[in-house]
Coordinates of C-alpha atoms in Angstrom, one line a residue:
M1 CA 7.4 -18.6 -54.2
Y2 CA 6.9 -14.9 -54.1
L3 CA 8.7 -12.5 -51.8
H4 CA 7.2 -9.2 -51.0
L5 CA 10.0 -6.6 -50.4
F6 CA 9.8 -3.3 -48.6
R7 CA 12.0 -0.3 -49.4
R8 CA 11.2 3.1 -48.0
R9 CA 7.5 2.1 -47.8
K10 CA 7.5 1.3 -51.6
T11 CA 7.0 -2.3 -52.6
R12 CA 8.1 -4.7 -55.3
W13 CA 7.8 -8.4 -55.9
A14 CA 10.5 -10.9 -56.6
K15 CA 10.0 -14.5 -57.8
D16 CA 13.7 -15.4 -57.5
P17 CA 14.9 -16.0 -53.9
Q18 CA 18.3 -14.8 -54.9
V19 CA 16.9 -11.4 -55.7
A20 CA 15.4 -11.3 -52.2
A21 CA 18.7 -12.3 -50.7
D22 CA 20.5 -9.5 -52.6
F23 CA 17.8 -7.1 -51.4
R24 CA 18.3 -8.0 -47.8
R25 CA 22.1 -7.6 -48.0
Q26 CA 21.7 -4.2 -49.6
Y27 CA 18.8 -2.7 -47.7
V28 CA 18.5 -4.5 -44.4
P29 CA 21.1 -3.3 -41.9
K30 CA 22.5 -6.0 -39.7
T31 CA 21.9 -3.8 -36.7
A32 CA 18.2 -3.3 -37.5
N33 CA 16.1 -3.2 -34.4
P34 CA 14.0 -5.2 -34.5
P35 CA 15.6 -7.4 -37.2
F36 CA 13.6 -8.0 -40.4
R37 CA 11.6 -11.2 -40.2
F38 CA 9.4 -13.3 -42.5
A39 CA 5.7 -13.7 -41.9
R40 CA 4.3 -16.7 -43.7
D41 CA 1.0 -16.6 -45.5
G42 CA 0.2 -19.8 -47.3
Q43 CA 2.7 -20.0 -50.2
K44 CA 3.8 -16.4 -49.8
Q45 CA 6.4 -14.8 -47.5
Y46 CA 6.3 -11.2 -46.5
L47 CA 9.5 -9.5 -45.4
L48 CA 8.6 -7.3 -42.5
Q49 CA 9.9 -3.8 -42.6
T50 CA 11.7 -2.0 -39.8
P51 CA 9.7 0.3 -37.6
N52 CA 8.6 3.8 -38.8
P53 CA 11.7 6.0 -38.8
F54 CA 9.8 8.6 -36.8
C55 CA 8.9 5.9 -34.2
V56 CA 12.2 5.3 -32.4
K57 CA 12.8 3.7 -29.0
P58 CA 12.1 6.1 -26.2
T59 CA 15.1 6.9 -24.1
F60 CA 15.0 5.9 -20.4
S61 CA 14.7 9.6 -19.5
E62 CA 11.7 10.1 -21.7
A63 CA 9.9 7.0 -20.2
F64 CA 10.9 8.2 -16.7
Q65 CA 9.3 11.6 -17.3
F66 CA 6.1 10.0 -18.6
W67 CA 5.8 7.6 -15.6
F68 CA 6.5 10.4 -13.2
K69 CA 3.8 12.6 -14.8
L70 CA 1.3 9.7 -15.0
G71 CA 1.6 9.2 -11.2
W72 CA 0.4 12.7 -10.6
I73 CA -2.5 12.7 -13.1
S74 CA -3.8 9.1 -13.0
F75 CA -7.3 9.9 -11.8
G76 CA -10.3 7.9 -12.6
G77 CA -9.5 4.5 -11.2
P78 CA -8.1 1.7 -13.5
A79 CA -10.3 2.6 -16.4
G80 CA -9.2 6.2 -16.5
Q81 CA -5.5 5.3 -15.8
I82 CA -5.5 2.7 -18.6
A83 CA -7.1 5.3 -20.9
I84 CA -4.3 7.8 -20.1
M85 CA -1.6 5.2 -20.8
H86 CA -3.3 4.1 -24.0
D87 CA -3.7 7.6 -25.3
Y88 CA 0.0 8.4 -24.7
V89 CA 2.0 5.2 -25.4
V90 CA -0.2 3.8 -28.2
E91 CA -1.9 6.8 -30.0
K92 CA 0.4 9.7 -29.4
R93 CA 4.0 8.3 -29.1
K94 CA 3.5 5.0 -30.8
W95 CA 5.8 3.2 -28.4
I96 CA 3.6 0.1 -28.3
S97 CA 1.1 -1.3 -30.8
E98 CA -2.6 -1.9 -30.1
S99 CA -2.2 -5.7 -30.2
R100 CA 0.7 -5.7 -27.7
F101 CA -1.1 -3.2 -25.4
L102 CA -4.3 -5.4 -25.3
H103 CA -2.2 -8.5 -24.8
A104 CA -0.6 -7.0 -21.8
L105 CA -3.9 -5.6 -20.4
N106 CA -5.5 -9.0 -20.7
Y107 CA -2.8 -10.7 -18.6
C108 CA -2.9 -8.0 -16.0
M109 CA -6.7 -8.3 -15.6
L110 CA -6.2 -12.0 -14.6
L111 CA -3.9 -11.1 -11.7
P112 CA -4.7 -10.0 -8.1
G113 CA -3.8 -6.4 -7.4
P114 CA -4.1 -3.1 -9.2
E115 CA -4.2 -3.9 -12.9
A116 CA -3.4 -0.4 -14.0
Q117 CA -0.1 -0.3 -12.0
Q118 CA 0.7 -3.8 -13.2
L119 CA 0.1 -2.7 -16.8
A120 CA 2.5 0.2 -16.2
I121 CA 5.1 -2.3 -15.0
Y122 CA 4.5 -4.5 -18.0
I123 CA 4.9 -1.6 -20.5
G124 CA 8.0 -0.4 -18.6
W125 CA 9.5 -3.9 -18.9
L126 CA 8.7 -4.1 -22.6
L127 CA 10.5 -0.8 -23.2
H128 CA 13.5 -1.0 -20.9
G129 CA 13.6 -4.4 -19.2
T130 CA 13.5 -4.9 -15.5
R131 CA 14.7 -1.5 -14.5
G132 CA 12.0 0.0 -16.7
G133 CA 9.3 -2.1 -15.0
I134 CA 10.5 -1.2 -11.5
V135 CA 10.6 2.5 -12.3
A136 CA 7.2 2.5 -13.9
G137 CA 5.6 0.6 -11.0
V138 CA 7.2 2.8 -8.3
L139 CA 6.4 6.1 -9.9
F140 CA 2.8 5.0 -10.6
V141 CA 2.3 4.6 -6.8
L142 CA 4.7 7.1 -5.3
P143 CA 2.9 10.4 -6.0
S144 CA -0.5 9.1 -4.7
M145 CA 1.3 7.7 -1.6
V146 CA 2.8 11.1 -0.8
I147 CA -0.5 12.9 -1.5
L148 CA -2.4 10.5 0.7
L149 CA 0.1 10.8 3.5
V150 CA -0.2 14.6 3.5
L151 CA -4.0 14.4 3.4
S152 CA -4.1 11.8 6.2
I153 CA -2.0 14.1 8.4
L154 CA -4.3 17.0 7.6
Y155 CA -7.3 14.8 8.2
V156 CA -6.3 13.8 11.8
T157 CA -5.0 17.3 12.5
F158 CA -7.8 19.5 11.2
G159 CA -10.7 17.1 11.1
S160 CA -12.3 18.3 7.8
L161 CA -11.0 19.4 4.5
P162 CA -13.8 21.2 2.6
W163 CA -11.5 23.0 0.1
V164 CA -9.8 19.7 -0.7
Y165 CA -13.1 18.0 -1.4
A166 CA -14.1 21.0 -3.5
L167 CA -10.9 20.8 -5.5
F168 CA -11.3 17.2 -6.4
A169 CA -15.1 17.4 -6.8
G170 CA -14.4 19.1 -10.1
L171 CA -12.2 16.2 -11.2
K172 CA -14.9 13.6 -10.7
P173 CA -17.1 14.6 -13.7
A174 CA -14.1 14.8 -15.9
V175 CA -13.1 11.3 -14.7
I176 CA -16.5 10.0 -15.7
A177 CA -15.9 11.4 -19.2
I178 CA -12.5 9.8 -19.4
V179 CA -13.9 6.4 -18.3
V180 CA -16.7 6.7 -21.0
L181 CA -14.1 7.4 -23.6
A182 CA -12.1 4.4 -22.5
L183 CA -15.2 2.2 -22.6
I184 CA -15.9 3.3 -26.2
K185 CA -12.3 2.8 -27.4
I186 CA -11.8 -0.6 -25.8
G187 CA -15.3 -1.8 -26.9
K188 CA -14.7 -0.9 -30.5
K189 CA -11.5 -2.8 -30.7
S190 CA -12.4 -5.8 -28.5
L191 CA -16.0 -6.7 -29.4
K192 CA -15.5 -8.5 -32.8
T193 CA -18.0 -11.3 -32.8
V194 CA -21.5 -12.1 -31.5
F195 CA -20.0 -14.1 -28.7
H196 CA -17.8 -11.2 -27.6
Y197 CA -20.9 -9.0 -27.3
A198 CA -22.7 -11.8 -25.4
I199 CA -19.8 -12.1 -22.9
A200 CA -19.7 -8.4 -22.4
A201 CA -23.5 -8.2 -21.8
A202 CA -23.4 -11.3 -19.4
A203 CA -20.5 -9.8 -17.5
F204 CA -22.4 -6.5 -17.0
V205 CA -25.6 -8.2 -15.9
G206 CA -23.7 -10.5 -13.5
I207 CA -21.7 -7.8 -11.8
F208 CA -24.4 -5.0 -11.9
F209 CA -27.6 -6.9 -11.0
F210 CA -26.2 -9.9 -9.1
Q211 CA -22.9 -8.6 -7.7
V212 CA -21.0 -11.6 -9.0
P213 CA -17.3 -11.3 -8.0
F214 CA -15.0 -10.3 -10.8
P215 CA -12.8 -13.5 -10.7
Y216 CA -15.9 -15.6 -11.2
I217 CA -16.9 -13.5 -14.2
I218 CA -13.5 -14.1 -15.8
I219 CA -13.6 -17.8 -15.1
A220 CA -17.2 -18.1 -16.5
A221 CA -16.2 -16.2 -19.6
I222 CA -13.4 -18.6 -20.4
V223 CA -15.4 -21.7 -19.6
L224 CA -18.4 -20.6 -21.6
A225 CA -16.0 -19.8 -24.5
L226 CA -14.4 -23.3 -24.4
L227 CA -17.6 -25.4 -24.2
P228 CA -19.8 -24.2 -27.0
R229 CA -16.9 -23.5 -29.3
R230 CA -16.9 -27.0 -30.6
F231 CA -20.6 -26.9 -31.5
F232 CA -21.0 -23.3 -32.8
P233 CA -17.6 -22.3 -34.2
G234 CA -19.2 -19.6 -36.4
L235 CA -19.9 -17.5 -33.3
F236 CA -16.3 -17.3 -32.4
T237 CA -14.9 -16.2 -35.8
P238 CA -15.0 -12.5 -36.7
K239 CA -17.0 -11.9 -39.9
T240 CA -14.3 -10.4 -42.1
K241 CA -13.6 -10.7 -45.7
G242 CA -10.7 -12.7 -46.8
Q243 CA -7.6 -10.7 -46.7
G244 CA -5.6 -10.2 -49.9
A245 CA -2.0 -9.2 -50.3
K246 CA -2.8 -5.5 -49.9
E247 CA -4.8 -6.0 -46.7
K248 CA -2.1 -8.1 -45.2
I249 CA 0.5 -5.6 -46.2
A250 CA -1.6 -2.8 -44.6
E251 CA -1.9 -4.8 -41.4
L252 CA 1.9 -5.3 -41.3
D253 CA 2.5 -1.7 -42.1
D254 CA 0.2 -0.7 -39.2
E255 CA 2.0 -2.9 -36.7
N256 CA 5.4 -1.7 -37.8
A257 CA 4.4 1.9 -37.3
Y258 CA 5.0 1.2 -33.6
Y259 CA 8.3 0.6 -31.8
I260 CA 7.1 -2.4 -29.9
N261 CA 4.7 -4.5 -32.0
R262 CA 3.8 -8.1 -32.5
N263 CA 6.9 -8.7 -34.5
S264 CA 9.5 -7.2 -32.1
A265 CA 11.2 -8.7 -29.1
A266 CA 10.8 -7.1 -25.7
A267 CA 13.7 -5.4 -23.9
G268 CA 13.1 -7.5 -20.9
G269 CA 14.4 -10.7 -22.6
G270 CA 13.0 -14.2 -22.7
F271 CA 12.0 -16.7 -20.0
S272 CA 14.6 -18.8 -18.1
V273 CA 14.2 -21.0 -15.1
G274 CA 17.3 -19.4 -13.5
R275 CA 16.0 -15.9 -13.8
L276 CA 12.6 -16.9 -12.4
A277 CA 14.2 -18.6 -9.4
G278 CA 16.3 -15.5 -8.8
Q279 CA 13.3 -13.2 -9.0
V280 CA 11.4 -15.3 -6.5
L281 CA 14.4 -15.3 -4.2
V282 CA 14.7 -11.5 -4.4
F283 CA 11.0 -11.1 -3.7
G284 CA 11.2 -13.3 -0.7
L285 CA 14.1 -11.4 0.7
L286 CA 12.4 -8.0 0.1
W287 CA 9.3 -9.3 1.9
L288 CA 11.2 -11.0 4.8
L289 CA 13.6 -8.2 5.7
P290 CA 11.1 -5.6 7.0
F291 CA 8.8 -8.4 8.3
G292 CA 11.6 -9.9 10.2
L293 CA 12.4 -6.6 11.9
H294 CA 8.8 -6.3 12.9
F295 CA 8.6 -9.9 14.0
F296 CA 11.6 -9.8 16.3
R297 CA 10.5 -6.3 17.6
D298 CA 7.1 -7.4 18.9
G299 CA 7.6 -11.1 19.4
G300 CA 5.5 -12.2 16.4
S301 CA 2.1 -11.3 18.0
G302 CA 2.2 -7.5 18.0
F303 CA 0.8 -4.7 15.9
W304 CA 3.4 -4.5 13.2
T305 CA 3.5 -8.3 12.5
T306 CA -0.3 -8.3 12.3
L307 CA -0.3 -5.3 9.9
S308 CA 2.3 -6.9 7.6
L309 CA 0.6 -10.2 7.4
F310 CA -2.9 -8.7 6.9
F311 CA -2.0 -6.5 4.0
T312 CA 0.2 -9.1 2.4
Q313 CA -2.8 -11.4 2.5
A314 CA -5.1 -8.7 1.1
A315 CA -2.7 -8.1 -1.8
F316 CA -3.1 -11.7 -2.9
V317 CA -6.9 -11.7 -2.9
T318 CA -7.6 -8.4 -4.6
F319 CA -9.0 -10.0 -7.7
G320 CA -11.4 -7.6 -9.4
G321 CA -9.9 -4.4 -8.1
A322 CA -10.2 -2.3 -5.0
Y323 CA -14.0 -2.6 -4.7
A324 CA -13.7 -6.3 -4.4
V325 CA -11.3 -6.3 -1.5
L326 CA -12.5 -3.2 0.4
P327 CA -15.5 -5.0 2.1
Y328 CA -13.1 -7.6 3.4
V329 CA -10.5 -5.0 4.7
A330 CA -13.3 -2.9 6.2
Q331 CA -14.7 -5.9 8.1
V332 CA -11.4 -7.0 9.5
S333 CA -9.8 -3.6 10.3
V334 CA -13.0 -2.0 11.7
Q335 CA -14.9 -4.9 13.4
K336 CA -12.1 -7.3 14.4
L337 CA -8.9 -5.3 14.8
H338 CA -10.5 -2.0 15.7
W339 CA -7.9 0.0 13.9
L340 CA -10.4 2.7 12.8
S341 CA -14.1 3.5 13.0
E342 CA -16.7 3.0 10.3
L343 CA -16.9 6.8 9.6
E344 CA -13.1 7.0 9.3
M345 CA -13.2 4.1 6.8
V346 CA -15.8 6.1 4.7
D347 CA -13.6 9.2 4.9
G348 CA -10.6 7.2 3.8
L349 CA -12.5 5.9 0.8
A350 CA -13.4 9.5 -0.1
L351 CA -9.8 10.6 0.1
G352 CA -8.7 7.6 -2.0
E353 CA -11.2 8.3 -4.7
T354 CA -10.1 11.9 -5.0
T355 CA -6.4 11.3 -5.3
P356 CA -4.4 10.0 -8.3
G357 CA -3.2 6.5 -8.4
P358 CA -4.9 3.1 -7.8
L359 CA -8.0 3.2 -5.5
I360 CA -6.4 0.4 -3.5
M361 CA -4.3 3.1 -2.0
V362 CA -7.3 3.4 0.4
L363 CA -5.6 0.6 2.3
A364 CA -2.7 2.9 3.0
F365 CA -5.1 5.2 4.8
V366 CA -6.2 2.3 6.9
G367 CA -2.6 1.6 7.7
F368 CA -2.1 5.2 8.7
M369 CA -5.1 5.3 11.0
A370 CA -4.0 1.9 12.5
G371 CA -0.6 3.2 13.5
Y372 CA -2.0 6.6 14.6
H373 CA -4.6 5.0 17.0
Q374 CA -2.3 2.2 18.1
Y375 CA 0.3 4.7 19.4
G376 CA -1.9 7.3 21.0
G377 CA -2.2 9.8 18.1
S378 CA 1.4 9.6 16.9
L379 CA 1.8 11.1 13.4
L380 CA 5.1 9.2 13.1
A381 CA 3.5 5.9 13.8
G382 CA 0.7 6.7 11.4
S383 CA 3.2 7.6 8.7
L384 CA 5.2 4.3 9.3
G385 CA 1.9 2.4 9.1
L386 CA 1.0 4.0 5.8
L387 CA 4.5 3.3 4.3
A388 CA 4.4 -0.4 5.5
T389 CA 0.9 -0.9 4.1
T390 CA 1.9 0.6 0.7
Y391 CA 5.0 -1.6 0.6
Y392 CA 3.2 -4.9 1.3
T393 CA 0.2 -4.1 -0.8
F394 CA 2.1 -3.3 -4.0
L395 CA 5.2 -5.6 -3.7
P396 CA 3.5 -8.8 -5.1
G397 CA 2.5 -7.0 -8.3
F398 CA 6.2 -6.6 -9.3
L399 CA 6.7 -10.3 -8.9
F400 CA 3.6 -11.2 -10.9
I401 CA 4.8 -9.0 -13.8
L402 CA 8.6 -9.3 -13.8
A403 CA 8.5 -13.1 -13.3
G404 CA 5.4 -14.0 -15.4
T405 CA 5.7 -11.6 -18.3
P406 CA 8.5 -13.5 -20.2
L407 CA 6.2 -16.5 -20.2
I408 CA 3.1 -14.6 -21.3
E409 CA 5.1 -12.9 -24.1
K410 CA 5.6 -16.3 -25.7
T411 CA 1.8 -16.8 -26.0
Q412 CA 1.1 -13.6 -28.1
D413 CA 1.3 -15.6 -31.4
N414 CA -0.7 -18.6 -30.0
P415 CA -4.2 -18.3 -31.5
Q416 CA -5.9 -20.3 -28.7
V417 CA -4.3 -18.2 -26.0
K418 CA -5.0 -15.0 -27.9
Q419 CA -8.7 -16.0 -28.3
L420 CA -9.1 -16.8 -24.7
L421 CA -7.6 -13.5 -23.7
S422 CA -9.9 -11.7 -26.1
Y423 CA -12.8 -13.2 -24.1
V424 CA -11.3 -11.7 -21.0
T425 CA -11.2 -8.3 -22.7
A426 CA -14.8 -8.7 -23.7
A427 CA -15.8 -9.4 -20.1
V428 CA -13.7 -6.4 -19.0
V429 CA -15.8 -4.2 -21.3
G430 CA -18.9 -5.3 -19.3
V431 CA -17.1 -4.6 -16.0
I432 CA -16.0 -1.2 -17.2
L433 CA -19.6 -0.4 -18.2
N434 CA -20.7 -1.3 -14.6
L435 CA -17.9 0.9 -13.2
T436 CA -19.0 3.8 -15.4
I437 CA -22.6 3.5 -14.1
Y438 CA -21.4 3.1 -10.5
L439 CA -19.2 6.1 -10.6
S440 CA -21.7 8.2 -12.5
K441 CA -24.4 7.5 -9.9
A442 CA -22.0 8.6 -7.1
V443 CA -21.1 11.8 -8.9
V444 CA -24.4 12.8 -10.4
F445 CA -26.6 11.6 -7.5
P446 CA -24.4 12.3 -4.4
G447 CA -27.3 12.1 -2.1
G448 CA -28.1 8.5 -3.2
T449 CA -31.6 9.4 -4.6
L450 CA -32.5 9.9 -8.2
A451 CA -34.7 12.9 -7.3
H452 CA -31.9 15.2 -6.5
P453 CA -29.2 15.2 -9.2
D454 CA -26.1 17.4 -9.1
Y455 CA -26.8 19.4 -12.3
A456 CA -23.3 21.1 -12.2
S457 CA -21.6 17.7 -12.3
L458 CA -23.9 16.4 -14.9
A459 CA -23.2 19.4 -17.1
W460 CA -19.4 19.1 -16.6
I461 CA -19.5 15.4 -17.6
A462 CA -21.1 16.4 -20.9
V463 CA -18.7 19.3 -21.4
S464 CA -15.7 17.1 -20.6
F465 CA -16.8 14.4 -23.0
V466 CA -17.2 16.9 -25.9
A467 CA -13.9 18.6 -25.1
L468 CA -11.9 15.4 -24.9
H469 CA -13.7 13.5 -27.7
R470 CA -14.7 16.1 -30.2
F471 CA -12.0 18.8 -29.7
K472 CA -9.2 16.5 -28.5
V473 CA -8.3 18.9 -25.6
N474 CA -5.1 17.8 -23.8
M475 CA -6.1 15.5 -20.9
I476 CA -3.7 17.0 -18.4
L477 CA -4.9 20.5 -19.2
W478 CA -8.5 19.5 -18.8
I479 CA -7.8 17.9 -15.5
G480 CA -6.4 21.2 -14.2
L481 CA -9.4 23.1 -15.6
S482 CA -11.7 20.7 -13.9
A483 CA -10.1 21.2 -10.6
L484 CA -10.6 25.0 -11.0
F485 CA -14.2 24.3 -11.9
G486 CA -14.7 22.4 -8.6
L487 CA -13.3 25.3 -6.6
A488 CA -15.5 27.8 -8.5
V489 CA -18.6 25.8 -7.8
Y490 CA -17.6 25.5 -4.1
A491 CA -17.1 29.3 -3.9
A492 CA -20.4 30.0 -5.6
R493 CA -22.3 27.8 -3.1
L494 CA -20.7 29.7 -0.2
V495 CA -22.0 33.0 -1.5

């Protein structure tokens, strides 16, 4: 029995278990966080080292500052927002390893609601437990809610906002570049076998050419992975050379370069039935308190009760992101409830696409217009409608993550679960490719025809890609420069 020992990133081997025990007593602090653990590999055992000394646990204040900043710069829909989080927490600060990040992302992709916000809650929970998850989720949404509230008031007051559209028009090409970079990064790390590539291609074809709903794509990916696996196992195994001791040590070294890695416990703690019951009870109370006020105020059949129930229902069917639920919301709110007109719905989508935060915030604009029209042009009623819509749209996401994550964390070392989730990631690559093409067409061909491209946007996409990928320009700085670019183009067209 050999024991591989780590000491200040130098290694030595010990055949005698007593030597290993002496080593642990001498060099492994009892308060090590996370504790040293053994990883078994056949007849060998590897003693995992503590995290990189330069990679320490972020303070709650540091995490708070990041989540607050992320809420103001999270442009580009879920792909862009996930790319920003990955760039900061994985690559720059090394708070979370790649394996844990993808494990969290795969789980969030299976849930209804905005996956980027749920991923932020998950990461916040990993770092600082329940309070970290709550702060991350709230700050992810709060800035976009404030911006959309201000823009909605300006929209109904002044009618048109050309300078605002110009400001954010410069951001859209940069967003396309960010999404492309996210596609490349996730694709490189997720597509490991022939079957992964096949799933990604099938997902793209299904959603792009046949408009197959996203939940069906995920279900199909899992089913197709389970059925042929028994007959063609070679398609499911990455073609890699057998790992020797050095390769395994390098892999362990890479994981332990991160504060949260596959060997460390999350700050949120493990699963317990009592905790789950308490979380469900708290969620029920948080949902019932404002709803009860609305119910008794209007007798259960009035405007506020309808609004609360409608957007709660919408929150539980938003599989596949905002574009999957917007047709349903538009149909009900425009044609059935008459809360706003079709043109106002289109304007709301434009506002939602040009503000940070999840695109599902468009529903908050619908809530604003519903309250505004219901009470004869009242800005106060419109503002309350926006706040109520935001509350009921995003509340379920906290329950899904805070209650479900402790269970999901137990599956990270389960090879079957990990493999199934890897198929989900492969399908997501195809969906992100579809999103990239969809957004690119809207930005480069704003008129809807391929004969009249927007050459300025096309050029800025290329410039943004080179700046971010080749020269590693700070993403926040580039977002600001892109906004100035949009204003410059608008000013030039006025001359």
